[in-house]
């Protein structure tokens, strides 16, 4: 693949795992135990991607990324953590970080490999990049079709667990795609939304769904690309930050809470954005017990 990756982590065992895995994937891999070693290596040669742990002695991973973005603006970066990503949403918003890999037990090699491949190739769109099975496609041409499409996909799912987890998330994302994505409606004016809206061909919502031996996946794509990484991080932060009353700051927001609800409902919530062109939300649900633990942050904006 002729791509060079720098992996930074103070855990030598994890460095060995990442080095061996990525080398087998065809990458040229270098490792560093801390930010200082990483910056020294960056000064000596060029890299295509840097993946850094968040919590390290000395400079933290997000501080390292901030330096790298300033000194090496063309270098793609991602972070890793073994902890709950929700604890780092404010940090991600402050430092404009869209990708945080989680160190699952067992280690999800397929997921890490897919994320790294998409970051390097910039080819992030399409459910087939995340699900190794037959992909089905539906289109929404009128807002009245939202419920029927949602039920058709839920009925297709064989597991009640999948149906339960997708029910809330899919409804939220389909409504967002039609009204916010295609129609550019305002969340604080839902009382004047039209109940029956025809979508022009360039506004139609495309829904893909499929499954493989590990997971079920659904992708919802609008053709306007109005959502931004900054928007996603803003709304996620409002719903993970607690006020003095102990409640989420964004608990009563008219708009944006659906993104948080969807991310919390589904094992993997991926947002791919080509500004002013398209927004794709990919939702993946793994077989029960396969990769439990914290969900990664996966937002890619071209």
mmCIF file of C-alpha atoms in Angstrom:
data_model
loop_
_atom_site.group_PDB
_atom_site.id
_atom_site.type_symbol
_atom_site.label_atom_id
_atom_site.label_comp_id
_atom_site.label_asym_id
_atom_site.label_seq_id
_atom_site.Cartn_x
_atom_site.Cartn_y
_atom_site.Cartn_z
ATOM 1 C CA UNK A 1 0.000 0.000 0.000
ATOM 2 C CA UNK A 2 3.086 2.240 0.324
ATOM 3 C CA UNK A 3 1.547 4.047 3.299
ATOM 4 C CA UNK A 4 3.551 4.862 6.409
ATOM 5 C CA UNK A 5 1.947 4.934 9.857
ATOM 6 C CA UNK A 6 3.284 6.189 13.191
ATOM 7 C CA UNK A 7 1.699 4.574 16.277
ATOM 8 C CA UNK A 8 2.232 6.300 19.642
ATOM 9 C CA UNK A 9 1.433 4.592 22.959
ATOM 10 C CA UNK A 10 3.180 4.162 26.294
ATOM 11 C CA UNK A 11 2.034 0.503 26.462
ATOM 12 C CA UNK A 12 4.674 -1.587 24.704
ATOM 13 C CA UNK A 13 2.352 -4.594 24.385
ATOM 14 C CA UNK A 14 -0.191 -2.499 22.494
ATOM 15 C CA UNK A 15 2.546 -1.114 20.255
ATOM 16 C CA UNK A 16 3.617 -4.662 19.422
ATOM 17 C CA UNK A 17 0.025 -5.653 18.592
ATOM 18 C CA UNK A 18 -0.543 -2.617 16.374
ATOM 19 C CA UNK A 19 2.857 -2.945 14.702
ATOM 20 C CA UNK A 20 2.351 -6.606 13.805
ATOM 21 C CA UNK A 21 -1.252 -6.164 12.673
ATOM 22 C CA UNK A 22 -0.642 -3.103 10.495
ATOM 23 C CA UNK A 23 2.531 -4.596 9.025
ATOM 24 C CA UNK A 24 0.533 -7.667 7.998
ATOM 25 C CA UNK A 25 -1.983 -5.290 6.393
ATOM 26 C CA UNK A 26 0.814 -3.996 4.156
ATOM 27 C CA UNK A 27 1.715 -0.728 5.865
ATOM 28 C CA UNK A 28 5.145 0.531 6.865
ATOM 29 C CA UNK A 29 4.811 0.977 10.633
ATOM 30 C CA UNK A 30 6.902 2.967 13.103
ATOM 31 C CA UNK A 31 6.262 3.242 16.851
ATOM 32 C CA UNK A 32 6.923 5.755 19.630
ATOM 33 C CA UNK A 33 6.418 5.494 23.400
ATOM 34 C CA UNK A 34 5.500 9.139 23.986
ATOM 35 C CA UNK A 35 4.904 12.469 22.298
ATOM 36 C CA UNK A 36 8.563 13.478 22.418
ATOM 37 C CA UNK A 37 9.644 10.350 20.545
ATOM 38 C CA UNK A 38 6.817 10.859 18.072
ATOM 39 C CA UNK A 39 7.807 14.454 17.314
ATOM 40 C CA UNK A 40 11.419 13.363 16.850
ATOM 41 C CA UNK A 41 10.370 10.722 14.315
ATOM 42 C CA UNK A 42 8.096 13.198 12.534
ATOM 43 C CA UNK A 43 11.030 15.576 12.140
ATOM 44 C CA UNK A 44 13.082 12.830 10.488
ATOM 45 C CA UNK A 45 10.642 11.474 7.893
ATOM 46 C CA UNK A 46 7.148 11.892 6.506
ATOM 47 C CA UNK A 47 4.138 9.802 7.523
ATOM 48 C CA UNK A 48 0.663 9.354 6.067
ATOM 49 C CA UNK A 49 -1.104 8.731 9.387
ATOM 50 C CA UNK A 50 -0.409 9.076 13.101
ATOM 51 C CA UNK A 51 -2.439 7.099 15.638
ATOM 52 C CA UNK A 52 -1.816 8.126 19.253
ATOM 53 C CA UNK A 53 -3.056 6.994 22.650
ATOM 54 C CA UNK A 54 -4.817 9.746 24.605
ATOM 55 C CA UNK A 55 -3.418 9.186 28.109
ATOM 56 C CA UNK A 56 0.379 9.135 28.105
ATOM 57 C CA UNK A 57 3.059 10.501 30.440
ATOM 58 C CA UNK A 58 4.100 13.982 29.376
ATOM 59 C CA UNK A 59 2.058 15.424 26.539
ATOM 60 C CA UNK A 60 -1.347 13.820 26.080
ATOM 61 C CA UNK A 61 -2.426 12.470 22.730
ATOM 62 C CA UNK A 62 -4.713 15.403 21.964
ATOM 63 C CA UNK A 63 -1.896 17.845 22.782
ATOM 64 C CA UNK A 64 0.357 15.933 20.407
ATOM 65 C CA UNK A 65 -2.325 16.091 17.699
ATOM 66 C CA UNK A 66 -2.621 19.862 18.165
ATOM 67 C CA UNK A 67 1.133 20.271 17.592
ATOM 68 C CA UNK A 68 1.047 17.933 14.600
ATOM 69 C CA UNK A 69 -1.874 19.746 12.970
ATOM 70 C CA UNK A 70 0.077 23.002 13.237
ATOM 71 C CA UNK A 71 3.489 21.723 12.129
ATOM 72 C CA UNK A 72 2.374 18.949 9.734
ATOM 73 C CA UNK A 73 -1.066 20.035 8.466
ATOM 74 C CA UNK A 74 -1.236 17.355 5.756
ATOM 75 C CA UNK A 75 -0.754 14.482 8.225
ATOM 76 C CA UNK A 76 -3.948 12.598 9.113
ATOM 77 C CA UNK A 77 -4.363 11.845 12.831
ATOM 78 C CA UNK A 78 -6.507 9.647 15.062
ATOM 79 C CA UNK A 79 -6.549 8.902 18.785
ATOM 80 C CA UNK A 80 -6.949 5.695 20.810
ATOM 81 C CA UNK A 81 -8.245 4.993 24.303
ATOM 82 C CA UNK A 82 -9.238 2.095 26.544
ATOM 83 C CA UNK A 83 -11.675 4.358 28.408
ATOM 84 C CA UNK A 84 -15.179 5.686 27.756
ATOM 85 C CA UNK A 85 -15.053 7.989 24.737
ATOM 86 C CA UNK A 86 -17.905 10.060 26.204
ATOM 87 C CA UNK A 87 -15.393 11.391 28.739
ATOM 88 C CA UNK A 88 -13.402 12.905 25.859
ATOM 89 C CA UNK A 89 -16.140 14.528 23.763
ATOM 90 C CA UNK A 90 -15.373 18.023 25.112
ATOM 91 C CA UNK A 91 -11.696 17.466 24.321
ATOM 92 C CA UNK A 92 -12.589 16.248 20.817
ATOM 93 C CA UNK A 93 -14.647 19.389 20.208
ATOM 94 C CA UNK A 94 -11.942 21.710 21.565
ATOM 95 C CA UNK A 95 -9.180 20.118 19.480
ATOM 96 C CA UNK A 96 -11.331 19.341 16.399
ATOM 97 C CA UNK A 97 -10.781 15.591 16.643
ATOM 98 C CA UNK A 98 -13.186 13.345 14.750
ATOM 99 C CA UNK A 99 -11.723 9.866 15.233
ATOM 100 C CA UNK A 100 -11.056 8.041 18.498
ATOM 101 C CA UNK A 101 -10.364 4.300 18.299
ATOM 102 C CA UNK A 102 -11.378 2.187 21.285
ATOM 103 C CA UNK A 103 -9.163 -0.595 22.601
ATOM 104 C CA UNK A 104 -11.825 -3.275 22.873
ATOM 105 C CA UNK A 105 -11.477 -6.681 24.537
ATOM 106 C CA UNK A 106 -11.043 -8.695 22.425
ATOM 107 C CA UNK A 107 -9.230 -6.241 20.155
ATOM 108 C CA UNK A 108 -11.401 -5.543 17.107
ATOM 109 C CA UNK A 109 -8.807 -5.858 14.349
ATOM 110 C CA UNK A 110 -11.374 -5.630 11.532
ATOM 111 C CA UNK A 111 -12.774 -2.364 12.848
ATOM 112 C CA UNK A 112 -9.372 -0.762 13.440
ATOM 113 C CA UNK A 113 -8.231 -1.918 10.001
ATOM 114 C CA UNK A 114 -11.352 -0.479 8.354
ATOM 115 C CA UNK A 115 -10.966 2.878 10.113
ATOM 116 C CA UNK A 116 -7.292 3.175 9.191
ATOM 117 C CA UNK A 117 -7.983 2.166 5.590
ATOM 118 C CA UNK A 118 -10.700 4.801 5.235
ATOM 119 C CA UNK A 119 -8.544 7.510 6.795
ATOM 120 C CA UNK A 120 -5.710 6.744 4.399
ATOM 121 C CA UNK A 121 -7.749 6.189 1.239
ATOM 122 C CA UNK A 122 -10.322 8.950 1.863
ATOM 123 C CA UNK A 123 -12.796 6.417 0.446
ATOM 124 C CA UNK A 124 -15.239 6.356 3.343
ATOM 125 C CA UNK A 125 -18.677 6.242 1.740
ATOM 126 C CA UNK A 126 -20.836 3.165 1.219
ATOM 127 C CA UNK A 127 -22.101 0.509 3.630
ATOM 128 C CA UNK A 128 -20.073 -2.128 1.770
ATOM 129 C CA UNK A 129 -16.943 -0.694 3.389
ATOM 130 C CA UNK A 130 -18.254 -1.798 6.777
ATOM 131 C CA UNK A 131 -20.481 -4.840 6.095
ATOM 132 C CA UNK A 132 -19.203 -7.911 4.224
ATOM 133 C CA UNK A 133 -22.539 -9.134 2.918
ATOM 134 C CA UNK A 134 -25.328 -8.408 0.459
ATOM 135 C CA UNK A 135 -26.378 -4.743 0.509
ATOM 136 C CA UNK A 136 -30.022 -3.750 -0.075
ATOM 137 C CA UNK A 137 -31.106 -0.242 -1.070
ATOM 138 C CA UNK A 138 -34.243 1.866 -0.573
ATOM 139 C CA UNK A 139 -35.014 5.498 -1.364
ATOM 140 C CA UNK A 140 -37.264 8.045 0.350
ATOM 141 C CA UNK A 141 -38.945 10.384 -2.136
ATOM 142 C CA UNK A 142 -41.618 11.749 0.189
ATOM 143 C CA UNK A 143 -41.607 12.386 3.934
ATOM 144 C CA UNK A 144 -44.650 10.122 4.339
ATOM 145 C CA UNK A 145 -42.424 7.170 3.415
ATOM 146 C CA UNK A 146 -40.191 7.495 6.502
ATOM 147 C CA UNK A 147 -42.209 5.199 8.745
ATOM 148 C CA UNK A 148 -42.789 2.558 6.056
ATOM 149 C CA UNK A 149 -39.083 2.416 5.201
ATOM 150 C CA UNK A 150 -38.135 2.169 8.856
ATOM 151 C CA UNK A 151 -40.545 -0.725 9.469
ATOM 152 C CA UNK A 152 -39.406 -2.553 6.341
ATOM 153 C CA UNK A 153 -35.803 -2.498 7.570
ATOM 154 C CA UNK A 154 -36.756 -3.445 11.142
ATOM 155 C CA UNK A 155 -38.896 -6.348 9.882
ATOM 156 C CA UNK A 156 -35.936 -7.554 7.810
ATOM 157 C CA UNK A 157 -33.761 -7.828 10.930
ATOM 158 C CA UNK A 158 -33.785 -11.312 12.447
ATOM 159 C CA UNK A 159 -32.750 -10.365 15.973
ATOM 160 C CA UNK A 160 -35.117 -8.658 18.404
ATOM 161 C CA UNK A 161 -32.043 -7.077 19.997
ATOM 162 C CA UNK A 162 -31.116 -5.473 16.663
ATOM 163 C CA UNK A 163 -34.693 -4.284 16.106
ATOM 164 C CA UNK A 164 -34.819 -2.770 19.583
ATOM 165 C CA UNK A 165 -31.506 -0.938 19.236
ATOM 166 C CA UNK A 166 -32.175 0.340 15.716
ATOM 167 C CA UNK A 167 -35.782 1.413 16.351
ATOM 168 C CA UNK A 168 -34.985 4.718 18.066
ATOM 169 C CA UNK A 169 -31.787 5.443 16.146
ATOM 170 C CA UNK A 170 -33.127 4.788 12.660
ATOM 171 C CA UNK A 171 -36.230 6.902 13.173
ATOM 172 C CA UNK A 172 -34.166 9.857 14.397
ATOM 173 C CA UNK A 173 -31.664 9.651 11.545
ATOM 174 C CA UNK A 174 -34.301 9.283 8.807
ATOM 175 C CA UNK A 175 -36.190 12.337 10.097
ATOM 176 C CA UNK A 176 -32.930 14.304 10.316
ATOM 177 C CA UNK A 177 -31.989 13.329 6.767
ATOM 178 C CA UNK A 178 -35.342 14.393 5.309
ATOM 179 C CA UNK A 179 -36.022 17.574 7.266
ATOM 180 C CA UNK A 180 -32.568 18.878 8.203
ATOM 181 C CA UNK A 181 -30.549 17.395 5.363
ATOM 182 C CA UNK A 182 -32.861 17.638 2.351
ATOM 183 C CA UNK A 183 -35.214 20.428 3.457
ATOM 184 C CA UNK A 184 -32.879 22.511 5.645
ATOM 185 C CA UNK A 185 -35.596 22.956 8.263
ATOM 186 C CA UNK A 186 -34.920 24.511 11.664
ATOM 187 C CA UNK A 187 -35.193 22.386 14.779
ATOM 188 C CA UNK A 188 -36.822 25.175 16.770
ATOM 189 C CA UNK A 189 -39.678 25.439 14.261
ATOM 190 C CA UNK A 190 -40.993 21.894 14.154
ATOM 191 C CA UNK A 191 -44.518 23.228 14.588
ATOM 192 C CA UNK A 192 -44.442 24.574 11.008
ATOM 193 C CA UNK A 193 -42.845 21.548 9.344
ATOM 194 C CA UNK A 194 -44.935 20.193 6.495
ATOM 195 C CA UNK A 195 -46.263 16.692 7.144
ATOM 196 C CA UNK A 196 -46.130 15.739 3.478
ATOM 197 C CA UNK A 197 -42.980 16.824 1.638
ATOM 198 C CA UNK A 198 -41.981 15.680 -1.842
ATOM 199 C CA UNK A 199 -38.239 15.403 -2.388
ATOM 200 C CA UNK A 200 -36.706 16.307 -5.734
ATOM 201 C CA UNK A 201 -34.401 13.649 -7.274
ATOM 202 C CA UNK A 202 -31.321 15.472 -5.959
ATOM 203 C CA UNK A 203 -32.873 15.544 -2.464
ATOM 204 C CA UNK A 204 -33.939 11.909 -2.147
ATOM 205 C CA UNK A 205 -32.654 9.965 0.867
ATOM 206 C CA UNK A 206 -30.813 6.725 0.103
ATOM 207 C CA UNK A 207 -30.920 3.926 2.684
ATOM 208 C CA UNK A 208 -28.652 0.890 2.479
ATOM 209 C CA UNK A 209 -28.856 -2.106 4.789
ATOM 210 C CA UNK A 210 -27.159 -5.481 5.090
ATOM 211 C CA UNK A 211 -25.499 -7.926 7.458
ATOM 212 C CA UNK A 212 -22.573 -10.320 7.791
ATOM 213 C CA UNK A 213 -21.548 -12.934 10.339
ATOM 214 C CA UNK A 214 -20.742 -10.335 13.009
ATOM 215 C CA UNK A 215 -23.059 -7.387 12.555
ATOM 216 C CA UNK A 216 -26.093 -5.674 11.055
ATOM 217 C CA UNK A 217 -25.581 -2.320 9.308
ATOM 218 C CA UNK A 218 -27.750 0.512 8.014
ATOM 219 C CA UNK A 219 -26.526 3.621 6.173
ATOM 220 C CA UNK A 220 -28.660 6.739 5.620
ATOM 221 C CA UNK A 221 -27.407 9.206 3.022
ATOM 222 C CA UNK A 222 -28.662 12.648 2.076
ATOM 223 C CA UNK A 223 -27.470 14.493 -1.006
ATOM 224 C CA UNK A 224 -26.973 17.970 0.457
ATOM 225 C CA UNK A 225 -24.066 17.604 2.916
ATOM 226 C CA UNK A 226 -25.248 20.297 5.313
ATOM 227 C CA UNK A 227 -24.065 18.567 8.490
ATOM 228 C CA UNK A 228 -20.504 19.317 9.646
ATOM 229 C CA UNK A 229 -18.085 17.616 12.031
ATOM 230 C CA UNK A 230 -18.285 20.733 14.178
ATOM 231 C CA UNK A 231 -22.081 20.318 14.379
ATOM 232 C CA UNK A 232 -21.841 16.667 15.427
ATOM 233 C CA UNK A 233 -19.251 17.352 18.125
ATOM 234 C CA UNK A 234 -21.258 20.342 19.389
ATOM 235 C CA UNK A 235 -24.445 18.316 19.861
ATOM 236 C CA UNK A 236 -22.653 15.322 21.345
ATOM 237 C CA UNK A 237 -20.875 17.578 23.819
ATOM 238 C CA UNK A 238 -24.115 19.241 24.949
ATOM 239 C CA UNK A 239 -25.574 15.852 25.758
ATOM 240 C CA UNK A 240 -22.504 14.443 27.547
ATOM 241 C CA UNK A 241 -21.810 17.582 29.609
ATOM 242 C CA UNK A 242 -23.696 17.880 32.912
ATOM 243 C CA UNK A 243 -24.988 21.140 34.357
ATOM 244 C CA UNK A 244 -25.111 22.076 38.045
ATOM 245 C CA UNK A 245 -28.410 20.198 38.340
ATOM 246 C CA UNK A 246 -26.734 17.002 37.164
ATOM 247 C CA UNK A 247 -28.739 16.918 33.934
ATOM 248 C CA UNK A 248 -27.291 16.992 30.435
ATOM 249 C CA UNK A 249 -26.919 20.562 29.157
ATOM 250 C CA UNK A 250 -28.695 19.614 25.925
ATOM 251 C CA UNK A 251 -31.490 17.569 27.521
ATOM 252 C CA UNK A 252 -34.248 19.880 26.299
ATOM 253 C CA UNK A 253 -32.692 20.965 22.997
ATOM 254 C CA UNK A 254 -35.141 21.052 20.086
ATOM 255 C CA UNK A 255 -32.432 19.956 17.665
ATOM 256 C CA UNK A 256 -29.309 17.799 17.823
ATOM 257 C CA UNK A 257 -30.314 15.427 20.603
ATOM 258 C CA UNK A 258 -31.232 12.809 18.008
ATOM 259 C CA UNK A 259 -27.550 12.412 17.111
ATOM 260 C CA UNK A 260 -26.714 11.658 20.723
ATOM 261 C CA UNK A 261 -29.639 9.261 21.164
ATOM 262 C CA UNK A 262 -28.674 7.413 17.994
ATOM 263 C CA UNK A 263 -25.013 7.120 18.992
ATOM 264 C CA UNK A 264 -25.972 5.818 22.433
ATOM 265 C CA UNK A 265 -28.414 3.266 20.982
ATOM 266 C CA UNK A 266 -26.106 1.649 18.439
ATOM 267 C CA UNK A 267 -22.775 -0.179 18.856
ATOM 268 C CA UNK A 268 -21.082 1.851 16.116
ATOM 269 C CA UNK A 269 -22.246 5.262 14.861
ATOM 270 C CA UNK A 270 -20.236 6.626 11.926
ATOM 271 C CA UNK A 271 -20.681 10.008 10.236
ATOM 272 C CA UNK A 272 -19.084 10.638 6.826
ATOM 273 C CA UNK A 273 -19.356 14.121 5.344
ATOM 274 C CA UNK A 274 -18.510 15.662 2.015
ATOM 275 C CA UNK A 275 -19.504 19.295 2.674
ATOM 276 C CA UNK A 276 -22.335 20.622 0.476
ATOM 277 C CA UNK A 277 -22.381 17.270 -1.371
ATOM 278 C CA UNK A 278 -23.488 14.447 0.919
ATOM 279 C CA UNK A 279 -23.816 13.244 4.507
ATOM 280 C CA UNK A 280 -23.792 9.537 5.321
ATOM 281 C CA UNK A 281 -24.655 8.113 8.731
ATOM 282 C CA UNK A 282 -23.616 4.473 9.142
ATOM 283 C CA UNK A 283 -25.017 2.466 12.061
ATOM 284 C CA UNK A 284 -23.577 -0.949 12.960
ATOM 285 C CA UNK A 285 -24.743 -3.379 15.618
ATOM 286 C CA UNK A 286 -22.557 -6.345 16.566
ATOM 287 C CA UNK A 287 -23.714 -9.739 17.798
ATOM 288 C CA UNK A 288 -24.348 -9.620 21.527
ATOM 289 C CA UNK A 289 -21.188 -9.843 23.616
ATOM 290 C CA UNK A 290 -18.836 -9.752 20.642
ATOM 291 C CA UNK A 291 -17.247 -6.329 21.194
ATOM 292 C CA UNK A 292 -18.698 -4.893 24.385
ATOM 293 C CA UNK A 293 -17.394 -1.706 25.936
ATOM 294 C CA UNK A 294 -16.956 1.895 24.929
ATOM 295 C CA UNK A 295 -18.008 3.018 21.468
ATOM 296 C CA UNK A 296 -15.427 4.741 19.249
ATOM 297 C CA UNK A 297 -15.848 8.249 17.874
ATOM 298 C CA UNK A 298 -15.907 8.014 14.096
ATOM 299 C CA UNK A 299 -16.554 11.266 12.198
ATOM 300 C CA UNK A 300 -14.870 11.808 8.833
ATOM 301 C CA UNK A 301 -15.198 15.149 7.056
ATOM 302 C CA UNK A 302 -13.461 15.481 3.688
#
